[in-house]
XYZ file of N, CA and C in Angstrom:
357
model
N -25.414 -15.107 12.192
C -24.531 -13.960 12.116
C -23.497 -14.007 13.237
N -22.587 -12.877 13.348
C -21.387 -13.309 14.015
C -21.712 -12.975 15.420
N -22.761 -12.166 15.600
C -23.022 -11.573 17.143
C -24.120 -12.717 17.621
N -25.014 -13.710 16.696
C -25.441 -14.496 17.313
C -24.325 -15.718 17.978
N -23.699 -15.916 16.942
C -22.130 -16.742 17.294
C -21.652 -16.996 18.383
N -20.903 -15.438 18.646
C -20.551 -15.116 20.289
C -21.732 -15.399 21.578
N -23.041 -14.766 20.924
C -23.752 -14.745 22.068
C -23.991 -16.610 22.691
N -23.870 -17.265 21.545
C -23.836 -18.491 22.006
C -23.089 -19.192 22.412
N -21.716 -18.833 22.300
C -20.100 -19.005 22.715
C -19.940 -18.639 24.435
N -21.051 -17.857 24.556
C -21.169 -17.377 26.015
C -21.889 -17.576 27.015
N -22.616 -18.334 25.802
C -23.883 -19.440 26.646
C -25.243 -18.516 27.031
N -25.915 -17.287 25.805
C -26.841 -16.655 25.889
C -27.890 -17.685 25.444
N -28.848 -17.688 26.511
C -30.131 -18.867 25.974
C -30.731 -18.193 24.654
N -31.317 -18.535 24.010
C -31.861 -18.068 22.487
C -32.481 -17.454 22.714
N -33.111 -17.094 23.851
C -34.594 -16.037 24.290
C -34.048 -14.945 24.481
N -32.563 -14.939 25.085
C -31.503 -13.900 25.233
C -31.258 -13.135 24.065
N -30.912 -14.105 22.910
C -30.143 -13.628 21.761
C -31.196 -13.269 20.910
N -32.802 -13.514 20.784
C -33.936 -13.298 20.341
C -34.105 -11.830 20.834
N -34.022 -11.703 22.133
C -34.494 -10.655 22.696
C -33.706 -9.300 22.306
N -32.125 -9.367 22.368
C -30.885 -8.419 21.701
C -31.086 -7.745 20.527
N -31.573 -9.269 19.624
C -31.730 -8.935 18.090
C -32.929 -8.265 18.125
N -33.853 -8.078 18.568
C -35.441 -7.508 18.682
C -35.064 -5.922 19.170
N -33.563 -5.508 20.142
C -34.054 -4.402 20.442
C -33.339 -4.126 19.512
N -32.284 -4.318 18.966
C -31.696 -3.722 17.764
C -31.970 -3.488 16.401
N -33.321 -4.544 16.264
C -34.570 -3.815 14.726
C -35.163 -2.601 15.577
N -35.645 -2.551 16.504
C -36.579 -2.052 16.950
C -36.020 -0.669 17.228
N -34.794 -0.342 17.330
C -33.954 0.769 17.352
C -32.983 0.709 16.974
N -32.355 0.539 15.694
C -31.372 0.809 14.830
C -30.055 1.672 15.437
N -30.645 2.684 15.869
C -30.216 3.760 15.643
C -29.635 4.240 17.048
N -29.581 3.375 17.616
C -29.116 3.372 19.213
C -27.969 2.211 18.999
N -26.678 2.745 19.672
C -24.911 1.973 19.823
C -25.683 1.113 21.169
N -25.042 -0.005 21.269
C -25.347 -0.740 23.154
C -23.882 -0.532 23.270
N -23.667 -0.835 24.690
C -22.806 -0.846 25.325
C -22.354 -2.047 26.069
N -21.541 -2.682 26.073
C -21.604 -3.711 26.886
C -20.304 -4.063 28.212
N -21.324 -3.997 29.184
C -21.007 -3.689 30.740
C -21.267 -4.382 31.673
N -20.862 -4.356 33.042
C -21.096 -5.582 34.140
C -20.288 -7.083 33.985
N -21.118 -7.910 33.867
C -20.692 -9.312 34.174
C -20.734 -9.614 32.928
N -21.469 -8.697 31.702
C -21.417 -8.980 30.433
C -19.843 -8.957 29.696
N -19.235 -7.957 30.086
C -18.209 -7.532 29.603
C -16.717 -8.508 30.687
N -17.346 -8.616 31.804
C -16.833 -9.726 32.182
C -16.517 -11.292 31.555
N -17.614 -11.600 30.959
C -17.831 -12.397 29.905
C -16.663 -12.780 29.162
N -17.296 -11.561 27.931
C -16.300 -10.947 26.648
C -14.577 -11.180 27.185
N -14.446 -10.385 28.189
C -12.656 -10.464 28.449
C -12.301 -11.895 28.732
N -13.238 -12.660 29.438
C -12.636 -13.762 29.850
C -12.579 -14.640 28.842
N -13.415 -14.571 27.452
C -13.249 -15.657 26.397
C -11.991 -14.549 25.655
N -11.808 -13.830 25.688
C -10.205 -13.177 25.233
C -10.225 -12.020 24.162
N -11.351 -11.358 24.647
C -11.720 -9.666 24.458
C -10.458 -8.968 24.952
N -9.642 -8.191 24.531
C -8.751 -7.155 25.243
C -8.774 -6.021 24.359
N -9.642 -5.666 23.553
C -9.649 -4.208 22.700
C -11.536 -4.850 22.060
N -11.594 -3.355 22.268
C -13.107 -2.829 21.122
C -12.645 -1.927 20.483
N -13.953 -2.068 19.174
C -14.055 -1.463 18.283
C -15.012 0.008 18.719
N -14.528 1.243 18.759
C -15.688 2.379 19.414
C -15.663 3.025 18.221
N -16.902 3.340 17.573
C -17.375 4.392 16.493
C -16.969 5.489 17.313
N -16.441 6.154 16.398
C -16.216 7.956 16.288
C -16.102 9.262 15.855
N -15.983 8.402 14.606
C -15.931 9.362 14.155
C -16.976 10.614 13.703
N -18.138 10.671 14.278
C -19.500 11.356 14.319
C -19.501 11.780 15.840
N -18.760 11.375 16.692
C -18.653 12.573 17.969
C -17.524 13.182 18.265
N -17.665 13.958 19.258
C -16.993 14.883 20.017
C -15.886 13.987 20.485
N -14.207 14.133 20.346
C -13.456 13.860 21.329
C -13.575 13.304 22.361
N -13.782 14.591 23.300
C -13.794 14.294 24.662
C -14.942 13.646 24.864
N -15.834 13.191 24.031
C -17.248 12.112 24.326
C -15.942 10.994 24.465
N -15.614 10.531 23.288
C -14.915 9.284 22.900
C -13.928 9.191 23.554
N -13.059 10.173 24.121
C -12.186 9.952 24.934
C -12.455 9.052 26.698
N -14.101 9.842 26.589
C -14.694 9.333 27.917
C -14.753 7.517 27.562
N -15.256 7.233 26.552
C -15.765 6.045 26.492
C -14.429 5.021 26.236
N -13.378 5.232 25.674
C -12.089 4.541 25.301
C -11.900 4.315 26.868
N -11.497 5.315 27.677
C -10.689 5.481 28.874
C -11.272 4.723 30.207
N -12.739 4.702 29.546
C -13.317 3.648 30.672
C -13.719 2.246 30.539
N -13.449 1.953 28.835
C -13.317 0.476 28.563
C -11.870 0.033 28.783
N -10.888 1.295 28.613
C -9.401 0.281 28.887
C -9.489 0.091 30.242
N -10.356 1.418 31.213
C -9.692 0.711 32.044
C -10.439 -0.557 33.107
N -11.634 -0.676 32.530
C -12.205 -1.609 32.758
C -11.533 -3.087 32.072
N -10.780 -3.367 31.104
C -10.503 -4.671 30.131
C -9.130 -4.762 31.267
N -8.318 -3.469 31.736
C -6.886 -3.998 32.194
C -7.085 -4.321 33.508
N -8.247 -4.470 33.748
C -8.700 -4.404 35.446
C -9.073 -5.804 35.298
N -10.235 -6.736 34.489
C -10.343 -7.305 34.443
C -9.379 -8.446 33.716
N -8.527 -8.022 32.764
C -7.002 -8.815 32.423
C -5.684 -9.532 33.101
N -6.106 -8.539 34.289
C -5.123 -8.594 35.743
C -5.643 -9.354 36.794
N -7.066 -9.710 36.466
C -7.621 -10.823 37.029
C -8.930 -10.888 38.163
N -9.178 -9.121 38.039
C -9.703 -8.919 39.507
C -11.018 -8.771 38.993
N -11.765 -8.312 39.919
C -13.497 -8.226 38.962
C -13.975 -7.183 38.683
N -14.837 -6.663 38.210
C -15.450 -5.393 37.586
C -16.519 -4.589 38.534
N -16.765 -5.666 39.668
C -18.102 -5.590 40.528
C -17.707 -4.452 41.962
N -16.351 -4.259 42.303
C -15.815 -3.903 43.002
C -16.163 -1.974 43.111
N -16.473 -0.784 44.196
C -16.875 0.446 44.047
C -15.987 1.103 42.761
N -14.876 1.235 43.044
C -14.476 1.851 41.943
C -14.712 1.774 40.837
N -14.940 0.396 40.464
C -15.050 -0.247 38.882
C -16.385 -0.049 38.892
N -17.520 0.087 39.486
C -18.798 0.505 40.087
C -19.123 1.935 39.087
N -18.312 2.457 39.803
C -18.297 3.934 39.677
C -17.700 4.461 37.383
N -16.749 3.370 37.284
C -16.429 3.817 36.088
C -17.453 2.944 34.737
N -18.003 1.738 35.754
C -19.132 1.756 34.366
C -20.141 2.729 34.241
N -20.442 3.323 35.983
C -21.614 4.635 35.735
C -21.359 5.581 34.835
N -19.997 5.834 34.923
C -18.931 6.987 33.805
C -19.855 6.903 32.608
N -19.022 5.293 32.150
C -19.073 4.546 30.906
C -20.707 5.120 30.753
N -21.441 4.390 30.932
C -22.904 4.313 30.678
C -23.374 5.889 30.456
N -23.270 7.070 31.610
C -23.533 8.259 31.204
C -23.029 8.725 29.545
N -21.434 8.045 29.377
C -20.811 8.760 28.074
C -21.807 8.039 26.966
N -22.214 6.961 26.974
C -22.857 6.252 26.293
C -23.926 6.704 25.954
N -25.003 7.398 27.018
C -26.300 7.782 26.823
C -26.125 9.413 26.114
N -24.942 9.997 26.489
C -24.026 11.700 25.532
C -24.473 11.042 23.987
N -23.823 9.898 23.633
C -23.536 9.178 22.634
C -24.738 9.749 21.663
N -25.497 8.393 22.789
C -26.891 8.154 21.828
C -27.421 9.184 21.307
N -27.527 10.357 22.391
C -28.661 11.598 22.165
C -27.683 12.348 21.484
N -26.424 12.151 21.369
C -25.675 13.148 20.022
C -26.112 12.306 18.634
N -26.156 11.074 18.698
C -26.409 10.238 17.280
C -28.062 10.867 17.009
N -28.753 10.550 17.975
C -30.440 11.255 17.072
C -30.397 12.030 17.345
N -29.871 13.335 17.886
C -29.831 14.571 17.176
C -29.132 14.598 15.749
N -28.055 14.349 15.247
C -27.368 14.292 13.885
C -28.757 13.131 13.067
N -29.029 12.536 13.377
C -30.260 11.718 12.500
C -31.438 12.862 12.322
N -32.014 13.986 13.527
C -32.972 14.706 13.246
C -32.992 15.924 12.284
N -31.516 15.983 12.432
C -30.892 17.118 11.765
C -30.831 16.717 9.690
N -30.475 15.029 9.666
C -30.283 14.660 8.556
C -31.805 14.743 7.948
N -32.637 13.826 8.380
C -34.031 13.769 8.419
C -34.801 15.445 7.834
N -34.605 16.471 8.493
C -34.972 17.711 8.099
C -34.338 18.488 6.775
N -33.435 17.816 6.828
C -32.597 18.414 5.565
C -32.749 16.953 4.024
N -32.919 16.008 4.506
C -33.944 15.362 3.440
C -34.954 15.892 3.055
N -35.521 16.092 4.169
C -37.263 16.782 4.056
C -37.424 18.066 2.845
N -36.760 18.966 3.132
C -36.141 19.933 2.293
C -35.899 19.909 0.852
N -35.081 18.636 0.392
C -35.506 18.478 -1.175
C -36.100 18.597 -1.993
């Protein structure tokens, strides 16, 4: 598949890409995020835009999460590194909006789930 592809394009050992694919059966239902030296990665083989689901949250969720991948991709585009306090500080951003994310997605799944039930 295409995410094993990349992961090997990036030089993820198979135990890596075994391990990814395992948490993603294992929780469906959880978005990852990808951050640090990972996303360092991604830009340097010639990442400069993601794809962010949204249309199932809040704005200002998604606004959080756009605003801290651009400005993480133009930081790292310009050549400098991601590891630095500030950039520190906006993957913590990132990651908090991320975890908003998740627990807004299984709430709307608990909500669907009960109203199946109901039939």
């Amino acid at each position: 598949d295409k995410r094993t592809k990349l992961m090997r394009r990036i030089k993820k050992k198979q135990e890596e890409i075994d391990e990814i694919n395992r948490r993603i059966k294992a929780r469906p239902n959880v978005a990852f995020a990808i951050h640090g030296a990972e996303l360092e990665k991604y830009i340097d083989l010639g990442l400069n835009t993601l794809k962010v689901q949204g249309r199932e949250y809040s704005v200002s969720l998604i606004k959080k999460i756009i605003s801290s991948y651009r400005m993480l991709i133009d930081r790292r585009l310009s050549g400098e590194s991601l590891v630095d306090e500030e950039m520190t500080q906006v993957q913590k951003e990132l990651l908090a909006a991320v975890c908003d994310r998740d627990r807004a997605r299984m709430e709307k799944t608990r909500e669907l789930h009960s109203q199946i039930r109901g039939l």
